[in-house]
Amino acid sequence: MTRITLMGAAAFACLASAPALAQEGGFSLSPAPRWDSADGESSFKLRGRLFIDQADVDWTSPFSGDPTDSTEFRTARLGFEIEHGPVKFVAEYDFASGDAKPNDILAAITLPRGTVRIGHFKTMNSLEEETSSRYTTFMERGIATDLFGLDRRIGVAYNWSGNGFTASVGVFGGRMDDNFAFRESDGSSATAARVTWSNVQDGTRWHVGASWRGMDYDGGTRLRVYPQAHLANRFTAIDYRTGAALGAADSSDFLGLELAAIHGPFHVHGEFAQLTLDGPASDPSFNSGFAQAGWILTGETRPYKESGGVFNRLRPESGIFSGGHGAFEIAARYDITDLGDANLGEIRATTFGANWYLDDYLRVMANYVMAEMDAATFTETSDTVQFRIQADF
């Protein structure tokens, strides 16, 4: 596994760091193989990412033993993009698990005002979730995004942006089935919407956002989450599936609030999320939130994409392939989730992170995570030191 991991990382590193090489016929590497028409109206390019993780997990629980794996391909995606005029088609699959799991499989049409997307993509919820995993500060997102089931679904959505504002709304069916089958894997459905505002005031970039998702389940749901370390075990799940002792969840409402600021090399980001279930006794409600701060030691500013209301790619001022040292970042996050309505107390997690951005498309990450589920009758804990080699194109 180690030898394969190193070979894979080296191959991706060579591809991701390759300079743009113009060739006859409109072909180039920038940083991946692509073709552009002479008039600029059409293009084709490959896209992909590889995340290789290694972790040392100290796990305690009355219900499960130590994790069995210490290394994994967290993500191994490959896909392509085709553009012609106002139409863009994207198809990308993740092969890390051995199956071909769909990610973005969509067509996007740019209109005079806004964009329409049709296919399989994320519901529009949470700055943390909407920001690509290539650009998040930590190896794992905040607890709410996983616990509350923010995910991709087959649907149609409209997005608009202008004057610092974004607004998006979508209607969705179920998740897409694996292995290149463009069909729903279940009968669930959802409606979602998100609005954001951003502006620069006195040298500080501000972001404020809110989102909502209404979900109708097919067979109920489970609330379960990793302790912000994917190579650890999951914390004890809350089972609201059909036939469960707690009762089956028929539907849910998700509400999320977002606040972020960027000033020079410093950035802060916090979110609050609430999920309310309909179906189980007393309609349980769960709250989750986090606050984080980061400092880019080499002076770069964390990029922000105003038209999407999301964070963007950090590009070091002097990458290692240009004779420089890359960019260095340190960060910390505190995450807390209230599971009192299920008699499971709280989940608390503290994460310290360091990132080395070798070049535009290469990053090395290190996280130390202390997490616990503190229930009334038991406690589960996870202390994890984890590392990631990340390359994309």
Short mmCIF file of C-alpha atoms in Angstrom, two decimals:
data_model
loop_
_atom_site.label_atom_id
_atom_site.label_comp_id
_atom_site.label_asym_id
_atom_site.label_seq_id
_atom_site.Cartn_x
_atom_site.Cartn_y
_atom_site.Cartn_z
CA MET A 1 0.00 0.00 0.00
CA THR A 2 2.81 2.42 0.89
CA ARG A 3 4.62 1.83 -2.41
CA ILE A 4 1.41 2.32 -4.41
CA THR A 5 0.65 5.46 -2.40
CA LEU A 6 4.05 7.02 -3.12
CA MET A 7 3.88 6.12 -6.82
CA GLY A 8 0.39 7.61 -7.11
CA ALA A 9 1.44 10.79 -5.33
CA ALA A 10 4.48 11.17 -7.56
CA ALA A 11 2.44 10.71 -10.73
CA PHE A 12 -0.16 13.26 -9.65
CA ALA A 13 2.56 15.67 -8.54
CA CYS A 14 4.23 15.57 -11.94
CA LEU A 15 0.92 16.17 -13.72
CA ALA A 16 -0.34 18.85 -11.35
CA SER A 17 2.90 20.82 -11.42
CA ALA A 18 3.44 20.68 -15.17
CA PRO A 19 3.63 24.13 -16.78
CA ALA A 20 1.31 25.22 -19.59
CA LEU A 21 2.83 23.94 -22.83
CA ALA A 22 1.16 25.31 -25.92
CA GLN A 23 1.08 22.94 -28.88
CA GLU A 24 -0.32 23.06 -32.41
CA GLY A 25 -4.04 22.45 -32.76
CA GLY A 26 -4.97 24.16 -29.48
CA PHE A 27 -3.67 21.41 -27.14
CA SER A 28 -1.87 22.30 -23.92
CA LEU A 29 -1.06 21.21 -20.37
CA SER A 30 -2.33 23.80 -17.89
CA PRO A 31 -1.86 21.85 -15.69
CA ALA A 32 -3.80 18.95 -17.25
CA PRO A 33 -4.39 17.95 -20.88
CA ARG A 34 -6.86 20.30 -22.55
CA TRP A 35 -7.93 21.52 -25.98
CA ASP A 36 -9.26 24.94 -26.92
CA SER A 37 -10.77 25.99 -30.23
CA ALA A 38 -9.15 28.83 -32.13
CA ASP A 39 -12.16 31.11 -31.57
CA GLY A 40 -12.26 30.38 -27.82
CA GLU A 41 -15.86 29.17 -27.99
CA SER A 42 -15.18 25.51 -27.25
CA SER A 43 -12.87 23.58 -24.95
CA PHE A 44 -12.24 20.14 -23.46
CA LYS A 45 -10.11 19.36 -20.41
CA LEU A 46 -9.43 16.55 -17.98
CA ARG A 47 -9.87 17.13 -14.24
CA GLY A 48 -9.07 15.11 -11.15
CA ARG A 49 -7.77 15.04 -7.61
CA LEU A 50 -5.93 12.60 -5.35
CA PHE A 51 -5.90 12.82 -1.54
CA ILE A 52 -3.67 10.31 0.28
CA ASP A 53 -4.18 10.19 4.06
CA GLN A 54 -2.28 8.60 6.91
CA ALA A 55 -3.39 8.71 10.54
CA ASP A 56 -2.50 7.51 14.03
CA VAL A 57 -5.78 7.20 15.98
CA ASP A 58 -6.13 6.71 19.73
CA TRP A 59 -9.76 5.54 20.01
CA THR A 60 -11.77 4.58 23.10
CA SER A 61 -15.37 3.35 23.09
CA PRO A 62 -17.45 0.77 24.97
CA PHE A 63 -18.92 -0.37 21.64
CA SER A 64 -16.01 -0.69 19.17
CA GLY A 65 -12.30 -1.48 19.06
CA ASP A 66 -9.41 0.31 17.42
CA PRO A 67 -9.70 1.35 13.76
CA THR A 68 -8.26 -1.21 11.34
CA ASP A 69 -6.64 1.08 8.73
CA SER A 70 -4.00 3.78 9.05
CA THR A 71 -3.66 4.78 5.38
CA GLU A 72 -6.22 5.39 2.64
CA PHE A 73 -6.94 7.05 -0.64
CA ARG A 74 -9.41 9.57 0.77
CA THR A 75 -10.31 10.75 -2.72
CA ALA A 76 -9.29 9.55 -6.17
CA ARG A 77 -11.36 11.44 -8.71
CA LEU A 78 -11.13 11.62 -12.47
CA GLY A 79 -13.38 13.39 -14.93
CA PHE A 80 -13.65 15.94 -17.71
CA GLU A 81 -15.25 19.23 -18.68
CA ILE A 82 -16.63 20.26 -22.08
CA GLU A 83 -17.61 23.85 -22.86
CA HIS A 84 -19.26 25.27 -25.95
CA GLY A 85 -20.54 28.82 -25.83
CA PRO A 86 -22.87 29.20 -22.84
CA VAL A 87 -23.12 25.43 -22.19
CA LYS A 88 -20.79 23.49 -19.91
CA PHE A 89 -20.87 19.75 -19.23
CA VAL A 90 -19.02 18.17 -16.29
CA ALA A 91 -18.59 14.51 -15.37
CA GLU A 92 -16.41 13.37 -12.47
CA TYR A 93 -16.29 10.08 -10.55
CA ASP A 94 -14.46 9.00 -7.39
CA PHE A 95 -12.70 5.60 -7.58
CA ALA A 96 -11.19 5.57 -4.06
CA SER A 97 -13.61 2.91 -2.75
CA GLY A 98 -13.23 0.57 -5.73
CA ASP A 99 -16.63 1.53 -7.16
CA ALA A 100 -17.23 4.46 -9.48
CA LYS A 101 -19.06 6.90 -7.22
CA PRO A 102 -20.56 9.94 -8.94
CA ASN A 103 -19.62 13.46 -7.94
CA ASP A 104 -20.58 16.36 -10.23
CA ILE A 105 -22.41 14.99 -13.28
CA LEU A 106 -24.13 18.02 -14.74
CA ALA A 107 -24.89 20.43 -17.54
CA ALA A 108 -24.73 24.17 -16.78
CA ILE A 109 -26.29 26.77 -19.06
CA THR A 110 -25.29 30.42 -18.65
CA LEU A 111 -28.24 32.75 -19.21
CA PRO A 112 -28.26 36.55 -19.61
CA ARG A 113 -29.05 36.62 -15.88
CA GLY A 114 -27.83 33.63 -13.91
CA THR A 115 -27.04 29.98 -14.56
CA VAL A 116 -29.18 26.85 -14.68
CA ARG A 117 -27.70 23.49 -13.64
CA ILE A 118 -29.24 20.11 -14.39
CA GLY A 119 -27.80 16.82 -13.16
CA HIS A 120 -26.12 15.50 -10.00
CA PHE A 121 -24.58 18.14 -7.71
CA LYS A 122 -24.64 19.47 -4.16
CA THR A 123 -27.67 21.05 -2.57
CA MET A 124 -26.77 24.69 -1.91
CA ASN A 125 -26.06 24.67 1.82
CA SER A 126 -23.16 25.92 3.98
CA LEU A 127 -20.04 27.88 3.02
CA GLU A 128 -17.99 24.99 4.40
CA GLU A 129 -19.79 22.44 2.21
CA GLU A 130 -19.98 24.58 -0.93
CA THR A 131 -16.24 25.33 -0.82
CA SER A 132 -14.32 22.62 -2.66
CA SER A 133 -12.41 20.16 -0.46
CA ARG A 134 -9.31 21.30 -2.40
CA TYR A 135 -9.60 24.69 -0.70
CA THR A 136 -10.87 23.92 2.83
CA THR A 137 -8.51 24.76 5.69
CA PHE A 138 -8.70 21.37 7.44
CA MET A 139 -8.66 17.78 6.21
CA GLU A 140 -12.30 17.29 7.23
CA ARG A 141 -15.18 19.76 7.17
CA GLY A 142 -17.18 20.89 10.19
CA ILE A 143 -19.26 18.19 11.89
CA ALA A 144 -22.69 19.46 10.75
CA THR A 145 -22.03 18.93 7.03
CA ASP A 146 -21.59 15.17 7.51
CA LEU A 147 -23.90 14.62 10.50
CA PHE A 148 -26.85 16.40 8.88
CA GLY A 149 -26.33 14.70 5.51
CA LEU A 150 -25.46 17.55 3.15
CA ASP A 151 -24.80 15.80 -0.14
CA ARG A 152 -25.15 15.63 -3.91
CA ARG A 153 -28.50 14.76 -5.52
CA ILE A 154 -30.10 14.63 -8.94
CA GLY A 155 -31.89 17.90 -9.53
CA VAL A 156 -32.21 21.25 -11.23
CA ALA A 157 -31.07 24.60 -9.79
CA TYR A 158 -30.86 28.28 -10.64
CA ASN A 159 -27.95 30.49 -9.50
CA TRP A 160 -27.65 34.27 -9.70
CA SER A 161 -24.91 36.65 -8.55
CA GLY A 162 -24.30 40.37 -8.71
CA ASN A 163 -23.29 43.41 -6.63
CA GLY A 164 -21.78 41.20 -3.94
CA PHE A 165 -24.90 39.04 -3.58
CA THR A 166 -25.59 35.44 -4.60
CA ALA A 167 -28.90 33.62 -4.59
CA SER A 168 -29.59 30.01 -5.55
CA VAL A 169 -32.53 27.62 -5.34
CA GLY A 170 -32.91 23.99 -6.39
CA VAL A 171 -35.29 21.03 -6.45
CA PHE A 172 -33.78 17.57 -6.03
CA GLY A 173 -34.63 13.88 -6.06
CA GLY A 174 -32.44 11.11 -4.66
CA ARG A 175 -28.72 10.50 -4.85
CA MET A 176 -27.28 9.10 -8.06
CA ASP A 177 -26.49 5.39 -8.20
CA ASP A 178 -22.90 4.12 -8.46
CA ASN A 179 -21.01 2.72 -11.46
CA PHE A 180 -22.16 5.07 -14.23
CA ALA A 181 -25.90 4.48 -13.77
CA PHE A 182 -27.71 7.80 -14.15
CA ARG A 183 -30.64 6.94 -11.90
CA GLU A 184 -31.73 7.65 -8.36
CA SER A 185 -30.49 5.25 -5.68
CA ASP A 186 -33.43 6.02 -3.38
CA GLY A 187 -36.80 7.76 -3.35
CA SER A 188 -35.90 10.74 -1.17
CA SER A 189 -36.33 14.34 -2.34
CA ALA A 190 -35.24 17.81 -1.27
CA THR A 191 -35.66 21.53 -1.90
CA ALA A 192 -32.82 23.90 -1.02
CA ALA A 193 -31.90 27.58 -1.19
CA ARG A 194 -28.95 29.79 -0.22
CA VAL A 195 -28.25 33.53 -0.17
CA THR A 196 -24.93 35.25 0.53
CA TRP A 197 -23.53 38.78 0.68
CA SER A 198 -19.89 39.80 0.51
CA ASN A 199 -18.07 43.11 0.45
CA VAL A 200 -14.67 44.60 1.25
CA GLN A 201 -14.70 47.28 3.96
CA ASP A 202 -11.52 48.93 5.27
CA GLY A 203 -9.39 46.18 3.81
CA THR A 204 -11.47 43.33 5.27
CA ARG A 205 -13.48 40.94 3.10
CA TRP A 206 -16.76 40.03 4.83
CA HIS A 207 -19.06 37.11 4.03
CA VAL A 208 -22.55 36.57 5.44
CA GLY A 209 -24.80 33.73 4.31
CA ALA A 210 -27.86 31.66 5.12
CA SER A 211 -29.26 28.45 3.65
CA TRP A 212 -32.22 26.11 4.05
CA ARG A 213 -33.01 22.56 2.95
CA GLY A 214 -36.27 20.66 3.28
CA MET A 215 -35.87 16.89 2.94
CA ASP A 216 -38.39 14.06 2.52
CA TYR A 217 -36.79 10.72 3.42
CA ASP A 218 -37.27 7.29 1.92
CA GLY A 219 -37.05 4.82 4.81
CA GLY A 220 -35.90 7.36 7.39
CA THR A 221 -32.33 8.40 8.14
CA ARG A 222 -29.34 7.92 10.45
CA LEU A 223 -27.34 10.74 12.01
CA ARG A 224 -23.72 9.62 12.24
CA VAL A 225 -20.35 11.26 11.88
CA TYR A 226 -16.61 10.65 12.05
CA PRO A 227 -14.66 12.52 14.76
CA GLN A 228 -13.20 14.79 12.05
CA ALA A 229 -10.80 11.97 11.20
CA HIS A 230 -11.93 9.64 8.41
CA LEU A 231 -9.56 6.84 9.45
CA ALA A 232 -11.13 6.72 12.93
CA ASN A 233 -14.40 4.94 13.74
CA ARG A 234 -17.67 6.81 13.61
CA PHE A 235 -19.25 8.01 16.83
CA THR A 236 -22.40 6.15 17.93
CA ALA A 237 -25.16 6.77 15.39
CA ILE A 238 -28.69 8.04 16.03
CA ASP A 239 -31.03 5.71 14.17
CA TYR A 240 -34.24 7.17 12.77
CA ARG A 241 -34.73 4.60 10.02
CA THR A 242 -37.90 2.60 9.47
CA GLY A 243 -38.39 0.15 12.34
CA ALA A 244 -35.91 1.85 14.68
CA ALA A 245 -36.77 2.17 18.36
CA LEU A 246 -36.60 5.97 18.19
CA GLY A 247 -39.14 6.05 15.34
CA ALA A 248 -38.68 6.76 11.65
CA ALA A 249 -37.95 10.24 10.32
CA ASP A 250 -40.36 11.25 7.56
CA SER A 251 -38.81 14.63 6.76
CA SER A 252 -36.42 17.28 8.07
CA ASP A 253 -35.62 20.97 7.87
CA PHE A 254 -32.03 22.21 7.81
CA LEU A 255 -31.14 25.83 8.59
CA GLY A 256 -27.60 27.15 8.29
CA LEU A 257 -25.98 30.52 9.05
CA GLU A 258 -22.51 31.58 7.86
CA LEU A 259 -20.05 34.33 8.79
CA ALA A 260 -16.47 34.79 7.58
CA ALA A 261 -13.85 37.52 7.32
CA ILE A 262 -10.49 37.82 5.54
CA HIS A 263 -7.95 40.50 6.38
CA GLY A 264 -4.51 40.23 4.84
CA PRO A 265 -3.02 36.86 5.85
CA PHE A 266 -5.66 36.27 8.56
CA HIS A 267 -9.05 34.61 8.09
CA VAL A 268 -11.87 33.59 10.41
CA HIS A 269 -14.95 31.50 9.67
CA GLY A 270 -17.91 30.31 11.73
CA GLU A 271 -21.19 28.53 11.07
CA PHE A 272 -24.31 27.47 12.95
CA ALA A 273 -26.63 24.70 11.73
CA GLN A 274 -29.87 23.21 13.01
CA LEU A 275 -31.64 20.05 11.85
CA THR A 276 -35.24 19.39 12.93
CA LEU A 277 -36.83 16.00 12.24
CA ASP A 278 -40.52 15.28 11.67
CA GLY A 279 -41.76 11.77 12.51
CA PRO A 280 -40.01 10.63 15.69
CA ALA A 281 -41.62 11.47 19.03
CA SER A 282 -41.36 15.14 20.03
CA ASP A 283 -39.80 16.07 16.62
CA PRO A 284 -36.17 16.13 17.83
CA SER A 285 -33.92 19.04 16.92
CA PHE A 286 -30.11 19.14 16.86
CA ASN A 287 -27.72 22.12 16.80
CA SER A 288 -24.13 22.23 15.60
CA GLY A 289 -21.60 25.01 15.16
CA PHE A 290 -17.92 25.74 14.73
CA ALA A 291 -15.49 28.64 14.80
CA GLN A 292 -12.07 28.63 13.19
CA ALA A 293 -9.19 30.99 12.50
CA GLY A 294 -6.15 30.78 10.24
CA TRP A 295 -2.94 32.69 9.55
CA ILE A 296 -0.98 32.36 6.32
CA LEU A 297 2.54 32.83 7.61
CA THR A 298 4.05 33.71 4.22
CA GLY A 299 1.69 36.66 3.75
CA GLU A 300 -0.74 35.45 1.09
CA THR A 301 -4.45 36.27 1.45
CA ARG A 302 -7.05 33.50 1.43
CA PRO A 303 -8.87 33.85 -1.93
CA TYR A 304 -12.63 34.28 -2.12
CA LYS A 305 -14.92 33.83 -5.15
CA GLU A 306 -17.64 36.46 -4.89
CA SER A 307 -19.77 35.06 -7.73
CA GLY A 308 -20.14 31.76 -5.86
CA GLY A 309 -20.02 32.93 -2.26
CA VAL A 310 -17.20 30.43 -1.55
CA PHE A 311 -13.49 30.29 -0.74
CA ASN A 312 -11.14 29.70 -3.67
CA ARG A 313 -7.69 28.30 -4.51
CA LEU A 314 -4.67 29.69 -2.66
CA ARG A 315 -1.74 30.28 -5.02
CA PRO A 316 1.66 30.70 -3.32
CA GLU A 317 3.59 33.81 -4.31
CA SER A 318 6.69 31.64 -4.82
CA GLY A 319 6.00 27.96 -5.55
CA ILE A 320 8.68 25.32 -5.15
CA PHE A 321 8.71 24.63 -8.91
CA SER A 322 9.59 28.28 -9.47
CA GLY A 323 12.50 28.13 -7.05
CA GLY A 324 10.51 29.34 -4.05
CA HIS A 325 9.31 27.79 -0.79
CA GLY A 326 5.55 27.75 -1.26
CA ALA A 327 3.08 29.08 1.31
CA PHE A 328 2.62 28.04 4.94
CA GLU A 329 -0.54 28.28 7.03
CA ILE A 330 -1.54 27.45 10.60
CA ALA A 331 -5.12 27.22 11.86
CA ALA A 332 -7.35 26.11 14.74
CA ARG A 333 -11.03 25.15 14.99
CA TYR A 334 -13.51 24.34 17.76
CA ASP A 335 -16.66 22.37 16.90
CA ILE A 336 -19.61 21.57 19.18
CA THR A 337 -22.85 19.67 18.53
CA ASP A 338 -25.85 19.27 20.84
CA LEU A 339 -27.46 15.81 20.65
CA GLY A 340 -29.56 16.20 23.79
CA ASP A 341 -32.84 15.38 22.06
CA ALA A 342 -31.44 11.87 21.45
CA ASN A 343 -29.97 11.59 24.98
CA LEU A 344 -26.44 11.52 23.54
CA GLY A 345 -25.10 14.68 25.14
CA GLU A 346 -22.59 16.61 23.06
CA ILE A 347 -19.91 16.04 20.45
CA ARG A 348 -16.94 18.36 20.94
CA ALA A 349 -13.87 18.57 18.73
CA THR A 350 -10.76 20.74 18.69
CA THR A 351 -8.51 20.73 15.63
CA PHE A 352 -5.07 22.24 15.09
CA GLY A 353 -3.80 22.30 11.52
CA ALA A 354 -0.80 23.23 9.40
CA ASN A 355 -0.75 23.46 5.61
CA TRP A 356 2.13 23.69 3.16
CA TYR A 357 1.08 24.86 -0.29
CA LEU A 358 3.98 23.70 -2.43
CA ASP A 359 2.49 25.13 -5.61
CA ASP A 360 -0.93 26.02 -7.03
CA TYR A 361 -2.05 22.37 -7.25
CA LEU A 362 -0.03 20.63 -4.52
CA ARG A 363 -0.60 20.74 -0.77
CA VAL A 364 0.60 18.84 2.31
CA MET A 365 -1.70 18.96 5.36
CA ALA A 366 -1.24 17.98 9.02
CA ASN A 367 -4.05 17.94 11.60
CA TYR A 368 -4.26 17.04 15.28
CA VAL A 369 -7.86 16.38 16.36
CA MET A 370 -9.18 15.84 19.89
CA ALA A 371 -12.84 14.77 19.74
CA GLU A 372 -15.35 13.19 22.09
CA MET A 373 -18.99 12.17 22.30
CA ASP A 374 -19.98 12.87 25.90
CA ALA A 375 -23.30 11.06 26.49
CA ALA A 376 -25.09 10.55 29.78
CA THR A 377 -24.22 6.84 30.06
CA PHE A 378 -20.99 6.52 28.06
CA THR A 379 -18.13 8.44 26.45
CA GLU A 380 -16.31 7.89 23.17
CA THR A 381 -13.04 9.68 22.45
CA SER A 382 -10.70 10.02 19.49
CA ASP A 383 -7.25 11.63 19.49
CA THR A 384 -5.82 11.67 15.98
CA VAL A 385 -2.65 12.84 14.28
CA GLN A 386 -3.24 12.76 10.54
CA PHE A 387 -1.48 13.83 7.36
CA ARG A 388 -2.53 14.33 3.74
CA ILE A 389 -0.75 14.66 0.42
CA GLN A 390 -3.10 16.47 -1.97
CA ALA A 391 -2.77 17.00 -5.71
CA ASP A 392 -5.35 18.11 -8.27
CA PHE A 393 -5.61 19.33 -11.82
#
